[in-house]
Amino acid sequence: MIPEHIAIIMDGNGRWAKKKSLPRIFGHRQGIKTVKKIVKSASRLGIKVLTLYAFSTENWERPKTEIEALFSLLSQFVEKELKELASEGVKLRILGDLSKFPQNLKTKIISACKATQKNSDLELNIALNYGARQEIVRAIEEIVKQNIKKPTEEIISSFLYTAGQPDPDLLIRTSGEFRVSNFLLWQIAYSEIYITNKLWPDFTSQDLEIAISEFQKRERRFGGI
Ligand code: FPP
């Protein structure tokens, strides 16, 4: 079975650049190229939802110059690459709180989401200023506001950024760290986890296929026997 939803923690851009004695931003630039390739491959492989962790709530701690460079790359991605991907049936959704982002970037992102609303081949979730605990707090606040006295798992899911989407079947993390880093904590309850030593800029479509075939070998029991 092909996983319906794959989530990826794209780690290792900085290390990739360091290995080549280049500034960190070169790693992010290369990382964007990988993003484009992997989105295309995911779509070709019949994956329905692809979630990419692009900027966490903790990433604000990085130097201002790196944050600005990341925003600029993101802006270019939304403007140029996404247009092409959109014509191939990609629908964009943002997971996270965009309110702290520069106004022009926010406007671009929101209009890209609107412009791709009718697409249905691949849903591309980009997690931006995202933190899973914050997402859960936000859901609880909404549940309290709506005076829901008996929240069920389904109700809680419906207040998360991923509302209406299946939970990830497979979580991939690049660059060899064994951490979840506040990513999709609720949604990954039963996800298979695949960790590769490859740094994100070096991650290829073939690596994605290897991760999927590894996933296919696993026996998912969802707590049963
Ligand atoms: C992790 O590498 C990567 C990030 C924090 C940013 C990921 C962002 C991109 C690939 C570009 C924007 C994405 C999209 C979807 C358009 P790191 O810098 O933490 O690497 P290190 O751990 O080796 O330092």
PDB file of C-alpha atoms and ligand atoms in Angstrom:
ATOM      1  CA  MET A   1       0.000   0.000   0.000  1.00  0.00           C
ATOM      2  CA  ILE A   2       1.214   3.478  -0.885  1.00  0.00           C
ATOM      3  CA  PRO A   3       1.009   5.749   2.154  1.00  0.00           C
ATOM      4  CA  GLU A   4      -1.801   8.248   1.810  1.00  0.00           C
ATOM      5  CA  HIS A   5      -0.062  10.907   3.884  1.00  0.00           C
ATOM      6  CA  ILE A   6       3.695  11.401   4.294  1.00  0.00           C
ATOM      7  CA  ALA A   7       5.121  13.996   6.684  1.00  0.00           C
ATOM      8  CA  ILE A   8       8.751  15.084   6.472  1.00  0.00           C
ATOM      9  CA  ILE A   9      11.081  16.817   8.919  1.00  0.00           C
ATOM     10  CA  MET A  10      13.533  18.320   6.433  1.00  0.00           C
ATOM     11  CA  ASP A  11      16.691  18.489   8.507  1.00  0.00           C
ATOM     12  CA  GLY A  12      20.352  19.037   7.656  1.00  0.00           C
ATOM     13  CA  ASN A  13      20.455  22.072   5.367  1.00  0.00           C
ATOM     14  CA  GLY A  14      22.957  23.798   7.633  1.00  0.00           C
ATOM     15  CA  ARG A  15      25.207  20.732   7.896  1.00  0.00           C
ATOM     16  CA  TRP A  16      25.118  20.244   4.130  1.00  0.00           C
ATOM     17  CA  ALA A  17      26.394  23.807   3.634  1.00  0.00           C
ATOM     18  CA  LYS A  18      28.982  23.470   6.395  1.00  0.00           C
ATOM     19  CA  LYS A  19      30.394  20.304   4.817  1.00  0.00           C
ATOM     20  CA  LYS A  20      30.945  22.317   1.668  1.00  0.00           C
ATOM     21  CA  SER A  21      32.304  25.348   3.586  1.00  0.00           C
ATOM     22  CA  LEU A  22      29.382  27.444   2.345  1.00  0.00           C
ATOM     23  CA  PRO A  23      27.104  29.816   4.304  1.00  0.00           C
ATOM     24  CA  ARG A  24      24.014  28.075   5.782  1.00  0.00           C
ATOM     25  CA  ILE A  25      21.689  29.821   3.354  1.00  0.00           C
ATOM     26  CA  PHE A  26      23.188  27.819   0.490  1.00  0.00           C
ATOM     27  CA  GLY A  27      21.921  24.722   2.251  1.00  0.00           C
ATOM     28  CA  HIS A  28      18.414  26.157   2.412  1.00  0.00           C
ATOM     29  CA  ARG A  29      18.615  27.131  -1.258  1.00  0.00           C
ATOM     30  CA  GLN A  30      19.538  23.584  -2.152  1.00  0.00           C
ATOM     31  CA  GLY A  31      16.820  22.396   0.249  1.00  0.00           C
ATOM     32  CA  ILE A  32      14.173  24.211  -1.802  1.00  0.00           C
ATOM     33  CA  LYS A  33      15.324  22.342  -4.898  1.00  0.00           C
ATOM     34  CA  THR A  34      14.802  19.108  -3.000  1.00  0.00           C
ATOM     35  CA  VAL A  35      11.341  20.310  -1.946  1.00  0.00           C
ATOM     36  CA  LYS A  36      10.341  20.819  -5.561  1.00  0.00           C
ATOM     37  CA  LYS A  37      11.655  17.407  -6.616  1.00  0.00           C
ATOM     38  CA  ILE A  38      10.003  15.582  -3.730  1.00  0.00           C
ATOM     39  CA  VAL A  39       6.633  17.275  -4.251  1.00  0.00           C
ATOM     40  CA  LYS A  40       6.680  16.147  -7.888  1.00  0.00           C
ATOM     41  CA  SER A  41       7.672  12.608  -6.966  1.00  0.00           C
ATOM     42  CA  ALA A  42       5.042  12.386  -4.242  1.00  0.00           C
ATOM     43  CA  SER A  43       2.405  13.406  -6.730  1.00  0.00           C
ATOM     44  CA  ARG A  44       3.680  10.922  -9.323  1.00  0.00           C
ATOM     45  CA  LEU A  45       3.659   8.128  -6.726  1.00  0.00           C
ATOM     46  CA  GLY A  46       0.004   8.776  -5.891  1.00  0.00           C
ATOM     47  CA  ILE A  47       0.509  10.195  -2.396  1.00  0.00           C
ATOM     48  CA  LYS A  48      -2.501  12.261  -1.395  1.00  0.00           C
ATOM     49  CA  VAL A  49      -1.049  14.501   1.330  1.00  0.00           C
ATOM     50  CA  LEU A  50       2.551  15.640   1.810  1.00  0.00           C
ATOM     51  CA  THR A  51       3.409  17.693   4.898  1.00  0.00           C
ATOM     52  CA  LEU A  52       6.727  19.525   5.077  1.00  0.00           C
ATOM     53  CA  TYR A  53       8.124  21.122   8.238  1.00  0.00           C
ATOM     54  CA  ALA A  54       9.606  24.359   6.908  1.00  0.00           C
ATOM     55  CA  PHE A  55       9.674  26.711   9.916  1.00  0.00           C
ATOM     56  CA  SER A  56       9.004  25.834  13.530  1.00  0.00           C
ATOM     57  CA  THR A  57       7.931  28.126  16.352  1.00  0.00           C
ATOM     58  CA  GLU A  58      11.477  27.617  17.723  1.00  0.00           C
ATOM     59  CA  ASN A  59      13.160  28.743  14.479  1.00  0.00           C
ATOM     60  CA  TRP A  60      12.630  32.404  15.477  1.00  0.00           C
ATOM     61  CA  GLU A  61      15.714  31.880  17.687  1.00  0.00           C
ATOM     62  CA  ARG A  62      17.924  31.746  14.568  1.00  0.00           C
ATOM     63  CA  PRO A  63      19.940  34.798  13.468  1.00  0.00           C
ATOM     64  CA  LYS A  64      17.796  37.484  11.831  1.00  0.00           C
ATOM     65  CA  THR A  65      19.763  37.210   8.586  1.00  0.00           C
ATOM     66  CA  GLU A  66      19.004  33.482   8.309  1.00  0.00           C
ATOM     67  CA  ILE A  67      15.309  34.039   9.042  1.00  0.00           C
ATOM     68  CA  GLU A  68      15.125  36.763   6.399  1.00  0.00           C
ATOM     69  CA  ALA A  69      16.888  34.540   3.889  1.00  0.00           C
ATOM     70  CA  LEU A  70      14.438  31.717   4.620  1.00  0.00           C
ATOM     71  CA  PHE A  71      11.489  34.098   4.117  1.00  0.00           C
ATOM     72  CA  SER A  72      12.936  35.273   0.855  1.00  0.00           C
ATOM     73  CA  LEU A  73      13.393  31.693  -0.385  1.00  0.00           C
ATOM     74  CA  LEU A  74       9.872  30.865   0.694  1.00  0.00           C
ATOM     75  CA  SER A  75       8.549  33.881  -1.129  1.00  0.00           C
ATOM     76  CA  GLN A  76      10.347  32.837  -4.321  1.00  0.00           C
ATOM     77  CA  PHE A  77       9.037  29.307  -3.910  1.00  0.00           C
ATOM     78  CA  VAL A  78       5.440  30.476  -3.543  1.00  0.00           C
ATOM     79  CA  GLU A  79       5.748  32.809  -6.497  1.00  0.00           C
ATOM     80  CA  LYS A  80       7.673  30.702  -8.999  1.00  0.00           C
ATOM     81  CA  GLU A  81       7.780  27.018  -8.149  1.00  0.00           C
ATOM     82  CA  LEU A  82       4.311  26.778  -6.743  1.00  0.00           C
ATOM     83  CA  LYS A  83       2.812  28.167  -9.949  1.00  0.00           C
ATOM     84  CA  GLU A  84       4.289  25.253 -11.828  1.00  0.00           C
ATOM     85  CA  LEU A  85       3.262  22.753  -9.160  1.00  0.00           C
ATOM     86  CA  ALA A  86      -0.222  24.243  -9.048  1.00  0.00           C
ATOM     87  CA  SER A  87      -0.648  23.601 -12.756  1.00  0.00           C
ATOM     88  CA  GLU A  88       0.148  19.966 -11.967  1.00  0.00           C
ATOM     89  CA  GLY A  89      -2.720  19.696  -9.486  1.00  0.00           C
ATOM     90  CA  VAL A  90      -1.088  20.621  -6.172  1.00  0.00           C
ATOM     91  CA  LYS A  91      -3.278  22.194  -3.496  1.00  0.00           C
ATOM     92  CA  LEU A  92      -1.510  24.265  -0.850  1.00  0.00           C
ATOM     93  CA  ARG A  93      -2.415  24.422   2.827  1.00  0.00           C
ATOM     94  CA  ILE A  94      -0.446  26.157   5.576  1.00  0.00           C
ATOM     95  CA  LEU A  95      -0.163  24.600   9.024  1.00  0.00           C
ATOM     96  CA  GLY A  96       0.774  27.242  11.574  1.00  0.00           C
ATOM     97  CA  ASP A  97       0.316  30.833  12.581  1.00  0.00           C
ATOM     98  CA  LEU A  98       1.128  33.257   9.786  1.00  0.00           C
ATOM     99  CA  SER A  99       0.355  36.356  11.843  1.00  0.00           C
ATOM    100  CA  LYS A 100       4.024  37.013  12.695  1.00  0.00           C
ATOM    101  CA  PHE A 101       5.126  36.838   9.066  1.00  0.00           C
ATOM    102  CA  PRO A 102       5.872  39.918   6.937  1.00  0.00           C
ATOM    103  CA  GLN A 103       2.676  41.233   5.350  1.00  0.00           C
ATOM    104  CA  ASN A 104       3.777  40.821   1.714  1.00  0.00           C
ATOM    105  CA  LEU A 105       4.810  37.196   2.292  1.00  0.00           C
ATOM    106  CA  LYS A 106       1.560  36.496   4.111  1.00  0.00           C
ATOM    107  CA  THR A 107      -0.462  37.945   1.243  1.00  0.00           C
ATOM    108  CA  LYS A 108       1.445  35.850  -1.296  1.00  0.00           C
ATOM    109  CA  ILE A 109       0.946  32.658   0.694  1.00  0.00           C
ATOM    110  CA  ILE A 110      -2.758  33.246   1.288  1.00  0.00           C
ATOM    111  CA  SER A 111      -3.380  33.972  -2.374  1.00  0.00           C
ATOM    112  CA  ALA A 112      -1.452  30.811  -3.363  1.00  0.00           C
ATOM    113  CA  CYS A 113      -3.699  28.796  -1.021  1.00  0.00           C
ATOM    114  CA  LYS A 114      -6.799  30.352  -2.597  1.00  0.00           C
ATOM    115  CA  ALA A 115      -5.530  29.883  -6.150  1.00  0.00           C
ATOM    116  CA  THR A 116      -4.909  26.161  -5.623  1.00  0.00           C
ATOM    117  CA  GLN A 117      -8.091  25.456  -3.628  1.00  0.00           C
ATOM    118  CA  LYS A 118      -9.752  23.484  -6.427  1.00  0.00           C
ATOM    119  CA  ASN A 119      -6.770  21.208  -7.101  1.00  0.00           C
ATOM    120  CA  SER A 120      -7.011  17.687  -5.822  1.00  0.00           C
ATOM    121  CA  ASP A 121      -4.053  15.559  -6.977  1.00  0.00           C
ATOM    122  CA  LEU A 122      -1.747  16.250  -4.053  1.00  0.00           C
ATOM    123  CA  GLU A 123      -2.388  18.302  -0.944  1.00  0.00           C
ATOM    124  CA  LEU A 124       0.843  20.033   0.022  1.00  0.00           C
ATOM    125  CA  ASN A 125       0.895  21.145   3.651  1.00  0.00           C
ATOM    126  CA  ILE A 126       3.708  23.498   4.547  1.00  0.00           C
ATOM    127  CA  ALA A 127       4.217  23.908   8.283  1.00  0.00           C
ATOM    128  CA  LEU A 128       5.223  27.515   8.951  1.00  0.00           C
ATOM    129  CA  ASN A 129       5.635  29.019  12.396  1.00  0.00           C
ATOM    130  CA  TYR A 130       4.244  25.662  13.427  1.00  0.00           C
ATOM    131  CA  GLY A 131       4.424  23.911  16.773  1.00  0.00           C
ATOM    132  CA  ALA A 132       2.306  20.879  17.629  1.00  0.00           C
ATOM    133  CA  ARG A 133       1.708  21.890  21.243  1.00  0.00           C
ATOM    134  CA  GLN A 134       0.589  25.346  20.138  1.00  0.00           C
ATOM    135  CA  GLU A 135      -1.711  23.665  17.601  1.00  0.00           C
ATOM    136  CA  ILE A 136      -3.318  21.582  20.345  1.00  0.00           C
ATOM    137  CA  VAL A 137      -3.697  24.605  22.659  1.00  0.00           C
ATOM    138  CA  ARG A 138      -5.337  26.517  19.807  1.00  0.00           C
ATOM    139  CA  ALA A 139      -7.755  23.608  19.229  1.00  0.00           C
ATOM    140  CA  ILE A 140      -8.653  23.473  22.937  1.00  0.00           C
ATOM    141  CA  GLU A 141      -9.236  27.234  23.013  1.00  0.00           C
ATOM    142  CA  GLU A 142     -11.643  26.905  20.102  1.00  0.00           C
ATOM    143  CA  ILE A 143     -13.417  23.944  21.710  1.00  0.00           C
ATOM    144  CA  VAL A 144     -13.888  25.943  24.931  1.00  0.00           C
ATOM    145  CA  LYS A 145     -15.082  28.968  22.946  1.00  0.00           C
ATOM    146  CA  GLN A 146     -17.664  26.837  21.166  1.00  0.00           C
ATOM    147  CA  ASN A 147     -18.795  25.449  24.516  1.00  0.00           C
ATOM    148  CA  ILE A 148     -18.276  21.825  23.471  1.00  0.00           C
ATOM    149  CA  LYS A 149     -18.685  19.843  26.685  1.00  0.00           C
ATOM    150  CA  LYS A 150     -17.622  16.390  25.463  1.00  0.00           C
ATOM    151  CA  PRO A 151     -14.821  16.658  22.947  1.00  0.00           C
ATOM    152  CA  THR A 152     -14.073  13.385  21.137  1.00  0.00           C
ATOM    153  CA  GLU A 153     -10.909  12.477  19.201  1.00  0.00           C
ATOM    154  CA  GLU A 154     -12.754  13.347  15.982  1.00  0.00           C
ATOM    155  CA  ILE A 155     -13.793  16.723  17.345  1.00  0.00           C
ATOM    156  CA  ILE A 156     -10.247  17.525  18.460  1.00  0.00           C
ATOM    157  CA  SER A 157      -8.866  16.474  15.052  1.00  0.00           C
ATOM    158  CA  SER A 158     -11.364  18.737  13.363  1.00  0.00           C
ATOM    159  CA  PHE A 159      -9.881  21.787  15.129  1.00  0.00           C
ATOM    160  CA  LEU A 160      -6.300  21.038  14.100  1.00  0.00           C
ATOM    161  CA  TYR A 161      -4.645  22.616  11.054  1.00  0.00           C
ATOM    162  CA  THR A 162      -4.886  19.221   9.314  1.00  0.00           C
ATOM    163  CA  ALA A 163      -8.686  19.047   9.706  1.00  0.00           C
ATOM    164  CA  GLY A 164     -10.271  16.702   7.201  1.00  0.00           C
ATOM    165  CA  GLN A 165      -6.995  15.057   6.180  1.00  0.00           C
ATOM    166  CA  PRO A 166      -5.899  11.527   7.062  1.00  0.00           C
ATOM    167  CA  ASP A 167      -3.167  11.240   9.718  1.00  0.00           C
ATOM    168  CA  PRO A 168       0.369  10.635   8.377  1.00  0.00           C
ATOM    169  CA  ASP A 169       1.065   6.971   7.648  1.00  0.00           C
ATOM    170  CA  LEU A 170       4.761   7.686   7.432  1.00  0.00           C
ATOM    171  CA  LEU A 171       6.976  10.277   9.114  1.00  0.00           C
ATOM    172  CA  ILE A 172      10.396  10.783   7.532  1.00  0.00           C
ATOM    173  CA  ARG A 173      13.241  12.661   9.202  1.00  0.00           C
ATOM    174  CA  THR A 174      16.471  13.384   7.368  1.00  0.00           C
ATOM    175  CA  SER A 175      19.992  13.838   8.737  1.00  0.00           C
ATOM    176  CA  GLY A 176      19.875  11.121  11.339  1.00  0.00           C
ATOM    177  CA  GLU A 177      18.280  12.772  14.374  1.00  0.00           C
ATOM    178  CA  PHE A 178      15.915  10.639  16.458  1.00  0.00           C
ATOM    179  CA  ARG A 179      13.557  13.420  17.496  1.00  0.00           C
ATOM    180  CA  VAL A 180      10.015  14.502  16.727  1.00  0.00           C
ATOM    181  CA  SER A 181      10.701  18.201  17.480  1.00  0.00           C
ATOM    182  CA  ASN A 182       7.145  19.302  18.282  1.00  0.00           C
ATOM    183  CA  PHE A 183       5.840  18.179  14.880  1.00  0.00           C
ATOM    184  CA  LEU A 184       2.272  16.856  14.448  1.00  0.00           C
ATOM    185  CA  LEU A 185       2.213  15.290  17.925  1.00  0.00           C
ATOM    186  CA  TRP A 186      -1.481  14.420  17.808  1.00  0.00           C
ATOM    187  CA  GLN A 187      -1.509  13.231  14.189  1.00  0.00           C
ATOM    188  CA  ILE A 188       1.518  10.885  14.360  1.00  0.00           C
ATOM    189  CA  ALA A 189       0.036   8.655  17.087  1.00  0.00           C
ATOM    190  CA  TYR A 190       0.240   5.598  14.782  1.00  0.00           C
ATOM    191  CA  SER A 191       2.657   6.775  12.090  1.00  0.00           C
ATOM    192  CA  GLU A 192       5.604   4.669  11.071  1.00  0.00           C
ATOM    193  CA  ILE A 193       8.840   6.572  11.563  1.00  0.00           C
ATOM    194  CA  TYR A 194      11.696   6.405   9.058  1.00  0.00           C
ATOM    195  CA  ILE A 195      14.998   8.112   9.768  1.00  0.00           C
ATOM    196  CA  THR A 196      17.725   8.466   7.175  1.00  0.00           C
ATOM    197  CA  ASN A 197      21.247   9.829   7.532  1.00  0.00           C
ATOM    198  CA  LYS A 198      20.912  11.680   4.239  1.00  0.00           C
ATOM    199  CA  LEU A 199      20.935  15.456   4.679  1.00  0.00           C
ATOM    200  CA  TRP A 200      17.814  17.129   3.241  1.00  0.00           C
ATOM    201  CA  PRO A 201      19.587  18.762   0.264  1.00  0.00           C
ATOM    202  CA  ASP A 202      20.916  15.306  -0.716  1.00  0.00           C
ATOM    203  CA  PHE A 203      17.538  13.555  -0.332  1.00  0.00           C
ATOM    204  CA  THR A 204      16.352  12.230  -3.697  1.00  0.00           C
ATOM    205  CA  SER A 205      13.197  10.786  -5.212  1.00  0.00           C
ATOM    206  CA  GLN A 206      14.878   7.397  -4.938  1.00  0.00           C
ATOM    207  CA  ASP A 207      15.324   7.983  -1.193  1.00  0.00           C
ATOM    208  CA  LEU A 208      11.606   8.716  -0.972  1.00  0.00           C
ATOM    209  CA  GLU A 209      10.875   5.440  -2.726  1.00  0.00           C
ATOM    210  CA  ILE A 210      13.216   3.598  -0.337  1.00  0.00           C
ATOM    211  CA  ALA A 211      11.373   5.104   2.641  1.00  0.00           C
ATOM    212  CA  ILE A 212       8.053   3.995   1.143  1.00  0.00           C
ATOM    213  CA  SER A 213       9.264   0.448   0.517  1.00  0.00           C
ATOM    214  CA  GLU A 214      10.573   0.317   4.106  1.00  0.00           C
ATOM    215  CA  PHE A 215       7.114   1.454   5.244  1.00  0.00           C
ATOM    216  CA  GLN A 216       5.505  -1.268   3.131  1.00  0.00           C
ATOM    217  CA  LYS A 217       7.565  -3.927   4.909  1.00  0.00           C
ATOM    218  CA  ARG A 218       6.318  -2.901   8.320  1.00  0.00           C
ATOM    219  CA  GLU A 219       3.358  -4.564   9.892  1.00  0.00           C
ATOM    220  CA  ARG A 220       1.000  -1.938  11.226  1.00  0.00           C
ATOM    221  CA  ARG A 221      -1.089  -3.232  14.071  1.00  0.00           C
ATOM    222  CA  PHE A 222      -2.528   0.030  15.501  1.00  0.00           C
ATOM    223  CA  GLY A 223      -2.247  -1.467  19.000  1.00  0.00           C
ATOM    224  CA  GLY A 224      -3.834  -4.804  18.015  1.00  0.00           C
ATOM    225  CA  ILE A 225      -2.012  -8.133  17.738  1.00  0.00           C
TER     226      ILE A 225
HETATM  227  C1  FPP B   1      16.543  22.252   8.624  1.00  0.00           C
HETATM  228  O1  FPP B   1      17.881  22.430   8.375  1.00  0.00           O
HETATM  229  C2  FPP B   1      15.753  23.042   7.732  1.00  0.00           C
HETATM  230  C3  FPP B   1      15.012  24.117   8.082  1.00  0.00           C
HETATM  231  C4  FPP B   1      14.871  24.646   9.448  1.00  0.00           C
HETATM  232  C5  FPP B   1      14.291  24.871   7.079  1.00  0.00           C
HETATM  233  C6  FPP B   1      13.729  24.056   5.985  1.00  0.00           C
HETATM  234  C7  FPP B   1      13.360  24.960   4.926  1.00  0.00           C
HETATM  235  C8  FPP B   1      13.526  24.742   3.605  1.00  0.00           C
HETATM  236  C9  FPP B   1      14.021  23.509   2.987  1.00  0.00           C
HETATM  237  C10 FPP B   1      13.172  25.816   2.680  1.00  0.00           C
HETATM  238  C11 FPP B   1      11.751  26.313   2.725  1.00  0.00           C
HETATM  239  C12 FPP B   1      10.754  25.271   2.533  1.00  0.00           C
HETATM  240  C13 FPP B   1       9.705  25.257   1.682  1.00  0.00           C
HETATM  241  C14 FPP B   1       8.687  24.195   1.853  1.00  0.00           C
HETATM  242  C15 FPP B   1       9.498  26.182   0.570  1.00  0.00           C
HETATM  243  P1  FPP B   1      18.792  23.063   9.487  1.00  0.00           P
HETATM  244  O2  FPP B   1      19.088  24.461   9.093  1.00  0.00           O
HETATM  245  O3  FPP B   1      18.168  22.881  10.822  1.00  0.00           O
HETATM  246  O4  FPP B   1      20.062  22.156   9.322  1.00  0.00           O
HETATM  247  P2  FPP B   1      21.130  21.758  10.426  1.00  0.00           P
HETATM  248  O5  FPP B   1      20.384  20.991  11.479  1.00  0.00           O
HETATM  249  O6  FPP B   1      22.091  20.929   9.667  1.00  0.00           O
HETATM  250  O7  FPP B   1      21.708  23.043  10.932  1.00  0.00           O
END
